[in-house]
GROMACS .gro file of N, CA and C in nm:
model
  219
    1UNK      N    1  -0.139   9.437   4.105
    1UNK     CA    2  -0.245   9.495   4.026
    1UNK      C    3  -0.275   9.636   4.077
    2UNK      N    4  -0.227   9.699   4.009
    2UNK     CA    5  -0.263   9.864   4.048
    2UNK      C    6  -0.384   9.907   4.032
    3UNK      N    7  -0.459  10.002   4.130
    3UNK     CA    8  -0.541  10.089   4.088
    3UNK      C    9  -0.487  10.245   4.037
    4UNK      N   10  -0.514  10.268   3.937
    4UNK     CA   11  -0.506  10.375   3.855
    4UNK      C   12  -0.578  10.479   3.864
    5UNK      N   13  -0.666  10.476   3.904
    5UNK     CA   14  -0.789  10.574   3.930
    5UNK      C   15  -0.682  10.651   4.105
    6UNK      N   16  -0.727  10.819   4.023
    6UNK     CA   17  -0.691  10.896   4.175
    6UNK      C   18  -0.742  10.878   4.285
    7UNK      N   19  -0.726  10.807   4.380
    7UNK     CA   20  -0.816  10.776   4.495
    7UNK      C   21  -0.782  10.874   4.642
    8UNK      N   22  -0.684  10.971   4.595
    8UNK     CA   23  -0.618  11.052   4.745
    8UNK      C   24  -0.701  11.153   4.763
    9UNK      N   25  -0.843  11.166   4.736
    9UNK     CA   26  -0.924  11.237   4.759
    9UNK      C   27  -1.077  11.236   4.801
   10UNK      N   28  -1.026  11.036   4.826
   10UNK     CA   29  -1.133  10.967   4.859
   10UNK      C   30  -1.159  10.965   4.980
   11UNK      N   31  -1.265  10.947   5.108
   11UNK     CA   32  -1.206  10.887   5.213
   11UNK      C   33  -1.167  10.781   5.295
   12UNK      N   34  -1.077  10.750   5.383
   12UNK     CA   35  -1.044  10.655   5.418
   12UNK      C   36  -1.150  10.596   5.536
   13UNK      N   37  -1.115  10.421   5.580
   13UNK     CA   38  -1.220  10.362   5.661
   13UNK      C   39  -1.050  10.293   5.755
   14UNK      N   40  -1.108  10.315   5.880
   14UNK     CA   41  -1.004  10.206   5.949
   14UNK      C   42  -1.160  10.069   6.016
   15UNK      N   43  -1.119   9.983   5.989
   15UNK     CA   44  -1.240   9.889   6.029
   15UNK      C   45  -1.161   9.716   6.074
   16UNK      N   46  -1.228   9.726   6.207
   16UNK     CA   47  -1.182   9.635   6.263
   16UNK      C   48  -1.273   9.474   6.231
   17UNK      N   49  -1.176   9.427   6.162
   17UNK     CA   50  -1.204   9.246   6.085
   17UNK      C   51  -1.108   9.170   6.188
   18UNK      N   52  -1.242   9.068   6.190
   18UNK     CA   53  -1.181   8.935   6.231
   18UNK      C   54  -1.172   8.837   6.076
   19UNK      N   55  -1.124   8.735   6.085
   19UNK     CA   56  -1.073   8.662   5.999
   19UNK      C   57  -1.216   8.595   5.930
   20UNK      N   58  -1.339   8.519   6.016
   20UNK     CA   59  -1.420   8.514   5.963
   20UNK      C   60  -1.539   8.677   5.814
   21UNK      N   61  -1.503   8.762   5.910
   21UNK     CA   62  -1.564   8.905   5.807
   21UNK      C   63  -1.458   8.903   5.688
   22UNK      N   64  -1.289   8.831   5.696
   22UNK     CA   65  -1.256   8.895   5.542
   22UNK      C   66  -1.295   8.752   5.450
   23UNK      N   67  -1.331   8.619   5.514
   23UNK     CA   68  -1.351   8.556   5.446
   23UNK      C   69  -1.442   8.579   5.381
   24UNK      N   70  -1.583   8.633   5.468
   24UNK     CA   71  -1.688   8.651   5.371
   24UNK      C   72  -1.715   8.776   5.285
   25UNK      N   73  -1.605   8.909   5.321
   25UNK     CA   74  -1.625   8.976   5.214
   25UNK      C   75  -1.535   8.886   5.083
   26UNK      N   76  -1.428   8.813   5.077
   26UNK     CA   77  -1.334   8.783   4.988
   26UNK      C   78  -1.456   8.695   4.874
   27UNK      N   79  -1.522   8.608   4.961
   27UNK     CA   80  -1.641   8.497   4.901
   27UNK      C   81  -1.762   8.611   4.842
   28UNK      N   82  -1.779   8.744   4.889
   28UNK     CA   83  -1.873   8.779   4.803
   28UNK      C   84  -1.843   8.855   4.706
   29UNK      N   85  -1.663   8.936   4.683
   29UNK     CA   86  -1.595   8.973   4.546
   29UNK      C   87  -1.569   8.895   4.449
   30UNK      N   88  -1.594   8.709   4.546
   30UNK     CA   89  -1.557   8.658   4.411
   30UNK      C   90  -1.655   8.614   4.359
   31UNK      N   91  -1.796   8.588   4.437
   31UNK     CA   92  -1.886   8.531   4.352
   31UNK      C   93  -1.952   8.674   4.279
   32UNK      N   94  -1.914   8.825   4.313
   32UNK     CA   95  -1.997   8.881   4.209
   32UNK      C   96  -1.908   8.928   4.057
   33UNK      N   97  -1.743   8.871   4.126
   33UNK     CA   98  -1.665   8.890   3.969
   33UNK      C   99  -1.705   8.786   3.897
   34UNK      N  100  -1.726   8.651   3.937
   34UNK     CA  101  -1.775   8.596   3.823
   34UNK      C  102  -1.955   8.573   3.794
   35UNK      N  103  -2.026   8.673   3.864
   35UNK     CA  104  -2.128   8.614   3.828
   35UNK      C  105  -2.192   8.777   3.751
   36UNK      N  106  -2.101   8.839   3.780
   36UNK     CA  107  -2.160   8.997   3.745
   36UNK      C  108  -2.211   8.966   3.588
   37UNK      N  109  -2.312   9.067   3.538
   37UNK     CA  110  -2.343   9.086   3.373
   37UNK      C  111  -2.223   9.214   3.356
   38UNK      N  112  -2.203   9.155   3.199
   38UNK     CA  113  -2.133   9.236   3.083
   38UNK      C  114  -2.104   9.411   3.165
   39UNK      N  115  -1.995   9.465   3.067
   39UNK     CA  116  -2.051   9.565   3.096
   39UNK      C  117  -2.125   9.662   3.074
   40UNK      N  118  -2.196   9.644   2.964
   40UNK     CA  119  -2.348   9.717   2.854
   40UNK      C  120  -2.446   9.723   2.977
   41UNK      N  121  -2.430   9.570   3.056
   41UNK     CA  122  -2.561   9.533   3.131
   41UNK      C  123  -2.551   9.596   3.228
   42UNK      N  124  -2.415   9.635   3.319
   42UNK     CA  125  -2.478   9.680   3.419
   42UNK      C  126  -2.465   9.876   3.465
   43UNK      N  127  -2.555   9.858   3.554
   43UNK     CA  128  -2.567  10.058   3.574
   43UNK      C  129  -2.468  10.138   3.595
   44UNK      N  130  -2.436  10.230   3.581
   44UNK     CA  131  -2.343  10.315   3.599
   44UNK      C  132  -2.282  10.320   3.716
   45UNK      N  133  -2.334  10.307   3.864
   45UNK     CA  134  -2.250  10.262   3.994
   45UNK      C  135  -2.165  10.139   3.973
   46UNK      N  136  -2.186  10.036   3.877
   46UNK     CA  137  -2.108   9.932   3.903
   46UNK      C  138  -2.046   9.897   3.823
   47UNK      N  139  -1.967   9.986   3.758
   47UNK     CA  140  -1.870  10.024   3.609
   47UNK      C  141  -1.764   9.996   3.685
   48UNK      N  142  -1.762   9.942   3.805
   48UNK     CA  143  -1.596   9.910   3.863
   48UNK      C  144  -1.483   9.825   3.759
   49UNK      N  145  -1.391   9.849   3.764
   49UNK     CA  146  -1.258   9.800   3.657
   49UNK      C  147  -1.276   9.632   3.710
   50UNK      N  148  -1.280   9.545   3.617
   50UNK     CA  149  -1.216   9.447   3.673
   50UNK      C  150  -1.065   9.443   3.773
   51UNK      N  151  -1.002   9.536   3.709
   51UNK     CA  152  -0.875   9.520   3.824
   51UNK      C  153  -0.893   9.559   3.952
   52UNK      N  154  -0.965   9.621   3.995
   52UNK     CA  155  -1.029   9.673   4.101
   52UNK      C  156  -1.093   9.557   4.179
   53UNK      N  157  -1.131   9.462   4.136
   53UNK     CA  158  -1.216   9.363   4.188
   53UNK      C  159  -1.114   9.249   4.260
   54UNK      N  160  -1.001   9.219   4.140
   54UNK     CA  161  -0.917   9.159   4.179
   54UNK      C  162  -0.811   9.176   4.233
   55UNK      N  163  -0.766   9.299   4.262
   55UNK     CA  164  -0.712   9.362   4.348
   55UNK      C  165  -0.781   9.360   4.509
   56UNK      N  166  -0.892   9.365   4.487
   56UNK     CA  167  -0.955   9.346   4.634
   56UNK      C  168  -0.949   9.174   4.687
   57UNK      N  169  -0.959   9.122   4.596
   57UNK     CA  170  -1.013   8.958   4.629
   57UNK      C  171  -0.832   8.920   4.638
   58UNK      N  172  -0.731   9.000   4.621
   58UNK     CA  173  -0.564   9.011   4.634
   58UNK      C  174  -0.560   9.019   4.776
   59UNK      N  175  -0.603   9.159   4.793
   59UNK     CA  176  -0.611   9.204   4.976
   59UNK      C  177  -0.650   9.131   5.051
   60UNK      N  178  -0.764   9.061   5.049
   60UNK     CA  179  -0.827   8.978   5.123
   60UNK      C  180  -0.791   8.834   5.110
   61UNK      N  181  -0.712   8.777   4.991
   61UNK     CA  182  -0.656   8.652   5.035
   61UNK      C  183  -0.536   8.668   5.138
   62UNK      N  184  -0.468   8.803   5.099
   62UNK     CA  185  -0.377   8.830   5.192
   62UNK      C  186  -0.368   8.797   5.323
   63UNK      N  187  -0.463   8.860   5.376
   63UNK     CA  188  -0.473   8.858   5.545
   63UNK      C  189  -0.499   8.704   5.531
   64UNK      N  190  -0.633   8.664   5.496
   64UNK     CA  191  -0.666   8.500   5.514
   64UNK      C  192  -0.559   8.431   5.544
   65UNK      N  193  -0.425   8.398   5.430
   65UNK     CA  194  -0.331   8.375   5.435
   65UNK      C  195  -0.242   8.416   5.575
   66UNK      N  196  -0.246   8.542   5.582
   66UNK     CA  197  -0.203   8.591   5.708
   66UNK      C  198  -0.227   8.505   5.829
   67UNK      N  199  -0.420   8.505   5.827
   67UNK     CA  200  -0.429   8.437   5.935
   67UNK      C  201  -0.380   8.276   5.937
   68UNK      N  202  -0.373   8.202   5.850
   68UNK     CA  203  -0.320   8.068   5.859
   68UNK      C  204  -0.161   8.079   5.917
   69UNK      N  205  -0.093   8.135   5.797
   69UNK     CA  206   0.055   8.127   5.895
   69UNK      C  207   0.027   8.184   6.055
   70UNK      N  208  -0.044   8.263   6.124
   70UNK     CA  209  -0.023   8.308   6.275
   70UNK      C  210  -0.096   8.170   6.332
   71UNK      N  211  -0.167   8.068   6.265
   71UNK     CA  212  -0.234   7.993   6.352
   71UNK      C  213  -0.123   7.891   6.343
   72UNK      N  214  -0.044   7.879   6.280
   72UNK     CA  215   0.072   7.768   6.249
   72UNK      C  216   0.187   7.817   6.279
   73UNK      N  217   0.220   7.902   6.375
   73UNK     CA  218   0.367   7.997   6.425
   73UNK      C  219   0.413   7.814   6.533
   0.00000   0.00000   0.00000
């Protein structure tokens, strides 16, 4: 799922996660993709693309995943 939007002019974060922090960001992209209002309803900061959302809740099953296979090596 691509993001499309130019982002090489954004800035970057290096941020150190343990496995519990991506679970709970992953649990709060997904409860606000499905619990978000329309998009009429909500304000102009939170016009994020759906693909954007699921692209993130992508990243973050990733590692999760990650971390299971390293606990099962």
């Amino acid at each position: 799922m691509p993001i499309f939007k130019d982002r090489s002019k954004q800035p970057e974060f290096i941020v150190k996660l343990v496995e519990d922090d991506v679970r709970l960001i992953y649990n709060a992209v997904e409860f606000y993709h499905k619990n978000r209002p329309g998009s009429a309803k909500r304000p102009e900061h939170q016009q994020e693309p759906t693909a954007h959302l699921e692209w993130m809740k992508q990243i973050m099953m990733t590692m999760i995943m990650e971390c299971s296979f390293q606990k099962n090596k």
